[in-house]
Coordinates of N, CA, C and O in Angstrom, one line a residue:
A29 N -35.4 80.6 58.5 CA -35.1 81.7 58.8 C -33.9 81.8 59.7 O -33.4 82.9 59.7
D30 N -33.8 80.7 60.7 CA -32.7 80.9 61.6 C -32.6 79.2 61.5 O -33.2 78.6 61.3
L31 N -31.5 78.9 62.6 CA -30.9 77.9 62.9 C -32.0 76.9 64.1 O -31.9 75.7 63.4
A32 N -32.8 77.5 64.4 CA -33.5 77.0 65.4 C -34.7 76.6 64.2 O -35.1 74.9 64.7
S33 N -35.2 76.9 63.5 CA -36.2 76.4 62.7 C -35.5 75.1 61.7 O -36.4 74.6 61.3
L34 N -34.3 75.7 61.2 CA -33.5 74.6 60.3 C -33.8 73.5 60.7 O -33.8 72.3 60.6
R35 N -33.4 73.4 62.4 CA -33.3 71.9 63.3 C -34.9 71.6 63.3 O -34.3 70.4 63.5
G36 N -35.6 72.3 63.9 CA -37.2 71.8 63.7 C -37.5 71.1 62.3 O -38.0 70.1 62.4
H37 N -37.0 71.7 61.5 CA -37.6 70.9 60.3 C -36.7 70.2 60.0 O -37.4 68.8 59.3
E38 N -35.6 69.8 60.7 CA -34.5 68.5 59.9 C -35.1 67.3 61.2 O -35.4 66.3 60.5
G39 N -35.8 67.9 62.7 CA -36.7 66.9 63.5 C -37.6 66.4 62.7 O -37.8 65.0 62.8
T40 N -38.4 67.2 62.0 CA -39.3 67.0 61.4 C -39.8 65.7 60.2 O -40.0 64.8 60.6
A41 N -38.5 66.0 59.5 CA -38.3 65.4 58.3 C -37.7 63.9 59.1 O -37.9 62.7 58.4
A42 N -36.6 64.0 60.0 CA -36.3 62.6 60.8 C -37.2 61.8 60.9 O -37.1 60.4 60.8
A43 N -38.2 62.2 62.0 CA -39.8 61.5 62.6 C -40.3 60.6 61.2 O -40.9 59.7 61.4
V44 N -40.7 61.5 60.2 CA -41.4 61.4 59.1 C -40.3 60.2 58.2 O -40.6 58.8 58.3
F45 N -39.1 60.1 58.5 CA -38.4 59.4 57.6 C -38.0 58.2 58.4 O -38.5 56.7 57.7
Y46 N -37.8 58.2 59.5 CA -37.8 56.9 60.5 C -39.1 55.9 60.5 O -39.0 54.8 60.7
Q47 N -40.3 56.8 60.6 CA -41.2 55.9 60.3 C -41.7 55.6 59.2 O -41.9 53.9 59.3
A48 N -41.6 56.0 57.7 CA -41.5 55.2 56.8 C -40.3 54.2 56.7 O -40.5 52.7 56.1
W49 N -38.9 54.1 57.2 CA -38.3 53.4 57.1 C -38.3 52.4 57.9 O -38.0 51.4 57.4
S50 N -38.8 52.1 58.8 CA -39.0 51.1 60.0 C -40.2 50.2 59.3 O -39.9 48.9 60.0
R51 N -41.0 50.3 58.3 CA -42.0 49.4 57.7 C -40.9 48.3 57.1 O -41.5 47.2 56.6
F52 N -39.6 48.8 56.6 CA -38.4 47.7 55.9 C -37.9 46.9 57.0 O -37.5 45.9 56.5
L53 N -38.0 46.9 58.3 CA -37.4 46.0 59.4 C -38.1 44.7 59.5 O -39.4 45.0 59.6
P54 N -37.7 43.5 59.9 CA -38.6 42.5 60.5 C -39.3 42.7 61.0 O -38.9 43.6 62.3
A55 N -40.5 41.9 61.6 CA -41.5 42.2 62.9 C -41.0 42.0 64.1 O -41.2 42.6 65.1
E56 N -40.0 40.7 64.0 CA -38.9 40.5 65.2 C -37.8 41.9 65.8 O -37.8 41.5 66.8
F57 N -37.9 42.7 65.1 CA -37.1 43.8 65.5 C -38.1 45.0 65.5 O -37.9 46.1 64.4
P58 N -38.7 45.5 66.0 CA -40.0 46.7 66.2 C -39.0 47.9 66.5 O -38.0 47.8 67.5
F59 N -39.1 49.0 65.9 CA -38.2 50.2 65.8 C -38.9 51.3 67.0 O -38.5 51.9 67.5
G60 N -40.1 51.7 66.3 CA -41.2 52.7 67.2 C -40.5 54.3 66.6 O -40.9 54.8 65.6
Q61 N -39.5 54.6 67.4 CA -38.9 55.5 67.1 C -37.5 55.6 67.4 O -36.9 54.8 68.4
R62 N -36.9 57.0 66.9 CA -35.1 57.0 67.3 C -35.0 57.0 69.0 O -35.6 58.6 69.2
S63 N -34.3 56.4 69.4 CA -33.7 56.8 70.6 C -32.5 56.7 71.0 O -31.4 55.6 70.7
T64 N -31.9 57.1 71.9 CA -30.2 57.4 72.2 C -29.9 57.5 73.4 O -31.0 57.9 74.3
R65 N -28.9 57.1 74.4 CA -28.4 57.1 75.5 C -29.3 56.9 76.5 O -29.7 58.0 77.2
P66 N -29.8 56.2 76.9 CA -29.4 54.5 75.9 C -30.6 54.3 75.0 O -31.5 54.6 75.0
P67 N -29.8 53.4 73.9 CA -30.8 52.7 72.5 C -32.1 52.3 73.6 O -31.7 51.3 74.1
A68 N -33.0 52.5 73.0 CA -34.1 51.5 73.3 C -34.5 49.8 72.9 O -35.3 49.2 73.8
N69 N -33.8 49.8 71.9 CA -34.0 48.6 71.3 C -32.7 48.3 70.6 O -32.1 49.0 70.0
P70 N -32.6 46.8 69.9 CA -31.6 46.4 68.9 C -31.6 47.7 67.8 O -30.3 47.7 67.3
V71 N -32.8 47.8 66.9 CA -32.2 48.8 66.0 C -31.6 49.6 66.5 O -30.9 50.7 65.8
N72 N -31.9 50.6 67.2 CA -31.4 51.7 67.9 C -30.1 52.1 68.4 O -29.2 52.5 68.1
A73 N -30.1 50.5 68.9 CA -28.2 50.1 69.5 C -27.6 50.3 68.1 O -26.7 50.3 68.3
C74 N -27.6 49.6 66.9 CA -27.5 49.5 65.7 C -26.9 50.9 65.0 O -26.1 51.5 64.9
L75 N -28.2 51.3 65.0 CA -27.8 53.3 64.9 C -27.0 53.5 65.2 O -25.9 54.5 64.9
S76 N -27.1 54.0 66.6 CA -26.4 54.3 67.4 C -24.6 53.8 67.3 O -23.6 54.6 67.2
Y77 N -24.3 52.5 67.1 CA -23.0 52.2 67.2 C -22.4 52.3 66.0 O -21.4 53.0 65.6
L78 N -23.1 52.2 64.7 CA -22.8 53.0 63.4 C -22.4 54.5 63.6 O -21.2 54.7 62.7
S79 N -23.3 55.2 64.0 CA -23.1 56.6 64.0 C -22.0 57.0 64.8 O -21.2 58.0 64.3
A80 N -21.5 56.5 66.0 CA -20.5 56.5 66.7 C -19.1 56.1 65.9 O -18.5 56.8 66.0
L81 N -19.2 55.1 64.8 CA -18.0 54.6 64.0 C -18.1 55.5 63.0 O -16.7 56.2 63.1
V82 N -18.7 56.4 62.7 CA -18.6 57.7 61.3 C -18.4 58.5 62.3 O -17.7 59.2 61.7
Y83 N -18.8 58.6 63.1 CA -18.5 60.1 63.8 C -17.2 60.3 64.2 O -16.4 61.2 63.9
G84 N -16.4 59.1 64.5 CA -15.2 59.0 64.8 C -14.1 58.7 63.7 O -13.1 59.6 63.6
E85 N -14.5 58.5 62.5 CA -14.4 58.9 61.4 C -13.4 60.0 60.7 O -13.2 60.7 60.4
M86 N -15.0 61.0 61.3 CA -15.1 62.0 60.8 C -14.5 63.4 61.7 O -14.0 64.3 61.5
L87 N -14.4 62.7 63.3 CA -13.5 63.3 63.8 C -11.8 63.4 63.2 O -11.3 64.4 63.6
T88 N -11.8 62.4 63.2 CA -10.4 62.0 62.9 C -10.0 63.1 61.3 O -8.9 63.3 61.2
A89 N -10.4 62.8 60.8 CA -11.0 63.5 59.1 C -10.6 64.8 59.4 O -9.6 65.7 59.0
C90 N -10.8 65.2 60.4 CA -11.3 67.1 60.6 C -10.2 67.5 61.7 O -9.3 68.6 61.0
T91 N -9.6 66.5 62.3 CA -8.4 66.7 63.3 C -7.3 67.0 62.2 O -6.4 67.5 62.0
V92 N -6.9 65.7 61.5 CA -6.2 65.5 60.6 C -6.0 66.8 59.4 O -4.8 67.3 59.1
R93 N -7.0 67.3 59.1 CA -6.9 68.4 58.0 C -7.0 70.2 59.1 O -6.8 70.9 58.0
G94 N -6.5 69.8 60.0 CA -6.4 71.2 60.8 C -7.5 72.1 61.2 O -7.5 73.1 61.4
L95 N -9.0 71.3 61.4 CA -10.2 71.9 61.3 C -10.5 71.5 62.8 O -10.1 70.5 63.5
D96 N -10.7 72.7 63.8 CA -11.2 72.5 65.0 C -12.7 71.9 65.0 O -13.6 72.4 64.6
P97 N -12.9 70.7 65.5 CA -14.0 70.4 65.5 C -15.1 70.5 66.4 O -16.0 70.3 66.1
A98 N -14.9 71.6 67.1 CA -16.1 72.4 67.8 C -16.4 73.6 67.3 O -17.5 73.9 67.6
L99 N -16.1 73.5 66.0 CA -16.9 74.8 65.0 C -17.9 74.3 63.8 O -17.5 74.5 63.0
G100 N -18.6 73.9 64.4 CA -19.6 73.4 63.5 C -20.6 74.2 63.2 O -20.4 75.6 63.6
C101 N -21.4 73.5 62.4 CA -22.5 74.8 61.8 C -24.0 74.6 62.2 O -25.1 75.7 62.3
L102 N -24.3 73.3 62.2 CA -25.5 73.1 62.6 C -25.8 72.5 64.1 O -27.1 72.8 64.8
H103 N -24.6 71.6 64.5 CA -24.9 70.7 65.7 C -24.3 72.0 66.8 O -23.7 72.4 66.7
H104 N -24.5 71.7 67.9 CA -24.0 72.1 69.6 C -23.0 71.0 69.8 O -23.4 70.1 69.8
S105 N -21.9 71.7 70.3 CA -21.2 70.6 71.1 C -21.9 70.1 72.3 O -21.8 71.2 73.4
E106 N -22.2 69.1 72.3 CA -22.6 68.7 73.6 C -22.2 67.3 73.9 O -22.1 66.7 72.9
D107 N -22.8 66.9 75.4 CA -22.0 65.1 75.6 C -20.9 64.4 75.0 O -20.9 63.7 75.1
G108 N -19.9 65.5 75.1 CA -18.2 65.3 74.5 C -18.5 64.9 73.5 O -17.3 64.3 73.2
R109 N -19.1 65.5 72.4 CA -19.2 65.1 71.3 C -19.2 66.6 70.4 O -19.5 67.7 70.8
W110 N -17.9 66.7 69.7 CA -17.8 67.7 68.8 C -19.0 68.2 67.7 O -19.4 67.2 67.2
S111 N -19.2 69.5 67.4 CA -20.3 69.6 66.5 C -19.9 69.6 65.0 O -20.6 69.3 64.0
L112 N -18.8 70.0 64.6 CA -18.0 69.7 63.2 C -18.3 68.4 62.5 O -18.8 67.9 61.4
P113 N -17.5 67.6 63.4 CA -18.0 66.0 62.8 C -19.5 65.4 62.7 O -19.9 64.7 62.0
L114 N -20.1 65.8 63.8 CA -21.6 65.7 63.6 C -22.2 66.7 62.5 O -23.1 65.6 61.6
D115 N -22.3 67.6 62.1 CA -22.3 68.0 60.6 C -21.9 67.5 59.4 O -22.7 67.4 58.9
L116 N -20.2 66.8 59.7 CA -20.1 66.5 58.4 C -20.8 64.8 58.0 O -20.4 64.7 56.4
M117 N -21.3 64.3 59.0 CA -21.6 63.2 59.0 C -23.0 62.7 58.6 O -23.5 61.7 58.1
E118 N -23.5 63.8 58.3 CA -25.2 63.9 58.1 C -25.7 63.5 57.0 O -26.5 62.6 56.4
P119 N -24.5 64.0 55.4 CA -25.0 63.4 54.2 C -24.6 61.5 54.3 O -25.3 61.3 53.0
F120 N -24.1 61.1 55.2 CA -23.7 59.9 55.4 C -24.6 58.8 56.0 O -24.6 57.5 55.2
R121 N -25.3 59.3 56.5 CA -26.3 58.5 57.5 C -27.6 58.0 56.5 O -27.3 56.5 56.8
P122 N -28.2 58.2 55.5 CA -29.0 57.4 54.6 C -28.0 56.4 53.6 O -28.6 55.3 53.6
A123 N -27.0 56.7 53.0 CA -25.8 56.0 52.6 C -25.3 55.2 53.0 O -25.1 53.8 52.5
L124 N -24.9 55.3 54.6 CA -24.5 54.3 55.4 C -25.0 53.8 56.6 O -25.3 52.7 56.6
I125 N -25.6 54.6 57.1 CA -25.6 54.3 58.7 C -27.3 53.9 58.7 O -27.3 52.2 59.2
E126 N -28.2 54.6 58.0 CA -29.4 53.6 58.0 C -29.6 52.4 56.9 O -30.2 51.4 56.9
A127 N -28.6 52.5 55.7 CA -28.9 51.4 54.4 C -28.0 50.4 55.1 O -28.6 48.9 55.0
L128 N -27.1 50.2 56.1 CA -26.8 49.3 56.6 C -27.3 48.5 57.8 O -27.2 47.2 57.8
T129 N -27.7 49.7 58.7 CA -28.8 49.0 59.8 C -29.6 48.1 58.7 O -30.2 47.2 59.2
L130 N -30.5 48.7 58.2 CA -31.8 47.7 57.5 C -31.1 46.4 57.0 O -31.9 45.8 57.0
R131 N -29.9 46.7 56.5 CA -29.2 45.3 55.5 C -29.2 44.1 56.6 O -29.4 43.0 56.5
L132 N -28.4 44.9 57.5 CA -28.2 44.2 58.8 C -29.4 43.2 59.7 O -29.4 41.7 59.8
F133 N -30.5 43.9 59.6 CA -31.6 43.3 60.2 C -32.7 42.5 59.1 O -33.0 41.1 59.6
S134 N -32.8 43.2 57.6 CA -33.5 42.4 57.1 C -32.9 41.2 56.1 O -33.7 40.1 56.0
H135 N -31.6 41.4 56.5 CA -30.9 39.7 55.9 C -30.5 38.9 57.0 O -30.1 37.8 57.0
R136 N -31.3 39.0 58.4 CA -31.1 38.8 59.5 C -29.5 38.2 59.8 O -29.4 37.0 60.6
I137 N -28.6 39.2 59.5 CA -27.5 39.3 60.1 C -27.3 39.2 61.8 O -26.7 38.5 62.2
L138 N -27.6 40.3 62.0 CA -27.9 40.8 63.7 C -29.1 39.8 63.7 O -30.3 40.3 63.3
Q139 N -29.2 39.1 65.0 CA -30.1 38.4 65.5 C -30.2 39.2 67.2 O -29.4 39.4 67.7
Q140 N -31.4 38.5 67.8 CA -31.3 39.1 69.2 C -30.7 38.7 70.1 O -30.1 39.4 71.4
R141 N -29.8 37.2 69.8 CA -28.5 37.0 70.7 C -27.3 37.8 70.5 O -26.6 37.9 71.1
H142 N -27.5 39.0 69.5 CA -26.6 40.1 69.2 C -26.7 41.2 70.2 O -25.9 41.9 70.0
F143 N -27.7 41.2 71.1 CA -27.8 42.5 71.8 C -28.1 42.1 73.4 O -28.4 40.8 73.7
E144 N -27.8 42.8 74.0 CA -28.1 42.5 75.8 C -28.4 44.1 76.5 O -28.2 45.0 75.9
P145 N -29.2 43.7 76.9 CA -29.7 44.7 78.3 C -28.6 45.7 78.9 O -27.8 45.0 79.1
H146 N -28.9 47.1 79.0 CA -27.6 47.3 79.5 C -28.5 48.9 80.1 O -28.8 49.6 79.0
D147 N -28.0 49.7 81.2 CA -28.3 50.5 81.6 C -29.9 50.8 81.0 O -29.8 52.1 80.5
R148 N -30.5 50.3 81.7 CA -32.3 50.8 80.9 C -32.2 50.9 79.3 O -33.4 51.3 78.9
G149 N -31.4 50.1 78.9 CA -31.5 50.4 76.9 C -30.8 49.0 77.2 O -30.8 47.8 77.4
V150 N -30.6 48.9 75.5 CA -30.0 47.9 74.8 C -28.4 48.1 74.0 O -28.4 49.2 73.5
W151 N -27.7 47.3 74.1 CA -26.7 47.4 73.4 C -26.0 46.3 72.8 O -26.8 45.0 73.1
L152 N -25.2 46.3 71.8 CA -24.6 45.4 71.4 C -23.8 44.2 72.2 O -22.8 45.2 72.7
A153 N -24.1 43.0 72.0 CA -23.1 42.3 72.7 C -21.9 42.2 71.9 O -21.4 42.5 71.1
L154 N -20.9 41.2 72.6 CA -19.5 41.5 72.1 C -19.7 40.9 70.5 O -19.1 41.7 69.5
D155 N -20.0 39.8 70.2 CA -20.3 39.0 68.7 C -21.4 40.1 68.0 O -20.8 40.2 66.7
G156 N -22.3 40.9 68.3 CA -23.0 41.5 68.0 C -22.1 42.6 67.3 O -21.9 42.9 66.1
R157 N -21.1 43.4 68.2 CA -20.3 44.2 67.3 C -19.3 43.9 66.5 O -18.6 44.7 65.6
R158 N -18.7 42.5 66.8 CA -17.8 42.2 65.8 C -18.4 42.2 64.3 O -17.9 42.0 63.5
T159 N -19.5 41.4 64.5 CA -20.3 41.1 63.2 C -20.7 42.5 62.4 O -20.0 42.6 61.4
L160 N -21.2 43.6 63.8 CA -21.8 44.7 62.7 C -20.1 45.8 62.1 O -20.1 46.3 61.3
I161 N -19.0 45.7 63.0 CA -18.0 46.2 62.4 C -17.4 45.7 60.8 O -16.9 46.4 60.1
Q162 N -17.5 44.1 61.1 CA -16.8 43.8 60.0 C -18.1 43.7 58.6 O -17.0 44.2 57.7
H163 N -19.4 44.3 58.4 CA -20.1 44.6 57.5 C -19.9 45.9 57.5 O -19.5 46.5 56.3
Y164 N -19.5 46.6 58.7 CA -19.0 48.4 58.2 C -18.0 48.2 57.4 O -17.6 49.0 56.6
E165 N -16.5 47.4 58.1 CA -15.7 47.8 57.0 C -15.8 47.6 55.5 O -15.0 48.0 55.0
Q166 N -16.3 46.5 55.5 CA -17.0 46.1 54.1 C -17.3 47.0 53.5 O -16.9 47.3 52.2
R167 N -18.4 47.8 53.5 CA -19.3 49.1 53.4 C -18.2 49.8 52.8 O -18.1 50.5 51.7
V168 N -17.5 50.4 54.0 CA -16.7 51.7 53.7 C -15.5 51.8 52.7 O -15.3 52.3 52.3
Q169 N -15.2 50.1 53.0 CA -14.0 49.9 51.6 C -14.3 49.7 50.6 O -13.5 49.6 49.9
R170 N -15.5 49.2 50.4 CA -15.9 48.8 49.1 C -16.1 50.1 47.8 O -16.6 51.2 48.5
E171 N -15.5 50.1 46.7 CA -15.2 50.9 45.8 C -16.4 50.7 45.1 O -17.2 50.0 44.9
F172 N -17.2 52.1 45.0 CA -17.9 52.1 43.9 C -18.0 53.0 43.0 O -16.5 54.3 42.9
F173 N -18.6 53.5 41.8 CA -18.6 54.7 41.0 C -19.2 55.8 41.1 O -20.6 55.6 41.3
S174 N -18.5 56.7 41.4 CA -19.6 58.2 41.7 C -20.2 59.2 40.6 O -18.6 59.4 40.0
E175 N -21.2 59.0 40.4 CA -21.6 60.1 39.3 C -21.3 61.2 39.6 O -21.4 62.2 38.5
H176 N -21.2 61.6 40.9 CA -21.1 63.1 41.2 C -19.4 63.6 41.1 O -19.2 64.8 40.7
T177 N -18.7 62.7 41.3 CA -17.0 62.7 41.3 C -16.4 62.2 39.3 O -15.3 63.0 39.5
G178 N -17.4 61.7 39.1 CA -17.0 60.7 37.9 C -15.7 60.1 37.9 O -15.1 59.8 37.2
C179 N -15.7 59.5 39.3 CA -14.4 58.6 39.4 C -14.7 57.2 40.3 O -15.7 57.4 41.0
R180 N -14.1 56.1 40.4 CA -14.1 55.2 41.6 C -13.9 55.9 42.6 O -12.6 56.2 42.8
T181 N -14.4 55.4 43.8 CA -14.4 55.8 45.3 C -14.8 54.7 46.2 O -15.1 54.2 46.3
T182 N -14.7 54.9 47.7 CA -14.7 54.4 48.8 C -15.7 55.7 49.5 O -15.6 56.6 49.3
L183 N -16.7 54.9 50.3 CA -17.0 56.1 51.7 C -16.2 56.5 52.4 O -15.9 57.6 52.8
R184 N -15.1 55.7 52.7 CA -13.5 55.9 53.9 C -12.8 57.0 53.1 O -13.1 58.0 53.7
Q185 N -13.0 57.1 51.6 CA -12.4 58.2 51.2 C -13.3 59.5 50.8 O -12.9 60.5 50.7
Q186 N -14.4 59.4 50.9 CA -15.5 60.4 50.8 C -15.5 61.2 52.1 O -15.8 62.2 52.3
F187 N -15.6 60.2 53.5 CA -15.1 61.3 54.3 C -13.9 62.1 54.5 O -14.1 63.3 55.0
Q188 N -12.7 61.4 53.8 CA -11.5 62.5 54.3 C -12.2 63.4 53.1 O -11.5 64.7 53.5
K189 N -12.6 63.3 51.9 CA -13.0 64.3 50.9 C -13.8 65.4 51.5 O -13.5 66.7 51.3
T190 N -14.7 65.4 52.5 CA -15.7 65.5 52.7 C -15.1 66.7 53.9 O -15.2 68.1 53.9
A191 N -14.4 66.2 54.6 CA -13.1 67.5 55.4 C -12.5 68.2 54.6 O -12.5 69.6 55.2
V192 N -12.0 68.0 53.8 CA -11.5 68.7 52.6 C -12.0 69.6 52.0 O -11.4 71.0 52.1
Q193 N -13.2 69.5 51.8 CA -13.8 70.2 51.1 C -14.7 71.5 52.0 O -14.4 72.6 51.7
F194 N -14.9 71.0 53.2 CA -15.2 72.0 53.9 C -13.8 73.1 54.2 O -14.3 74.2 54.7
K195 N -12.8 72.2 54.3 CA -11.7 73.5 55.2 C -11.8 74.1 53.6 O -11.1 75.7 54.3
L196 N -12.2 74.0 52.5 CA -11.9 74.7 51.3 C -12.7 75.3 51.3 O -12.9 77.4 50.8
A197 N -14.3 75.2 51.6 CA -14.9 76.1 51.8 C -15.2 77.2 53.0 O -16.2 78.3 52.8
V198 N -14.4 76.9 53.8 CA -14.2 78.1 54.8 C -13.6 79.3 54.2 O -14.5 80.7 54.6
G199 N -13.1 79.5 53.3 CA -12.9 80.7 52.6 C -13.5 81.1 51.5 O -13.8 82.2 50.7
Q200 N -14.1 80.0 50.9 CA -14.9 80.0 49.4 C -16.5 79.1 49.6 O -16.3 78.1 49.0
P201 N -17.2 79.5 50.7 CA -18.3 78.8 51.0 C -19.0 78.4 49.6 O -19.8 77.3 49.9
A202 N -19.1 78.9 48.6 CA -20.0 78.3 47.2 C -19.1 77.0 46.6 O -19.9 76.4 45.9
T203 N -18.1 76.6 47.1 CA -17.4 75.5 46.4 C -17.6 74.3 47.1 O -17.7 73.0 46.5
Y204 N -18.5 74.6 48.3 CA -19.0 73.1 49.0 C -20.0 72.7 48.4 O -20.9 72.7 48.1
A205 N -19.7 71.2 48.1 CA -20.8 70.1 47.8 C -21.1 69.2 48.5 O -19.7 68.0 48.8
P206 N -21.2 68.6 49.7 CA -21.9 67.6 50.1 C -21.7 66.3 49.6 O -22.1 66.3 48.5
F207 N -21.1 65.3 50.3 CA -21.2 64.2 50.0 C -23.0 63.1 49.4 O -23.9 64.0 50.0
R208 N -22.8 62.9 48.3 CA -24.7 62.7 47.6 C -24.1 61.2 46.9 O -23.0 60.8 46.0
I209 N -24.9 60.2 47.0 CA -24.8 59.0 46.7 C -25.5 59.1 45.7 O -26.3 59.8 44.9
N210 N -25.4 58.2 44.4 CA -25.7 58.2 43.0 C -27.2 58.1 43.1 O -27.9 57.2 43.9

């Protein structure tokens, strides 16, 4: 009915998703629930760091395309973050942020030594950030065939395409098609 109820449904769906998603994590990395500022555990630290990387890419894509990053549709501009990049990155969360986090922990790529306590929470240590960024770059640059676009692409190219599509949709809302993984 309105934006507040939509946000409520999104929050409920996220809680259910993370509860099911966390069952795939190794026992030595309990998740509990999503927490930020500061992240409460290594899994939340990884999710937050990856979210910040994608946010930065989406902010750049918006700025390069002449979009005002403060004029989003679903999120509020708060905590020094702009709403439009937050909106545009949402479809990439399951395909990139949660999927890569799960891979990094389930394949034991990130381990306890990659994290350190910080400000009543947990942050990635320097070696952990290096490891995460290396795997992030491999993931966003890896080509895949998109059944939805009918061509080979990368996630990084899809970040750019999302900003272009949003800009076009400002004048023609029915043309907007968010990123979807195969």
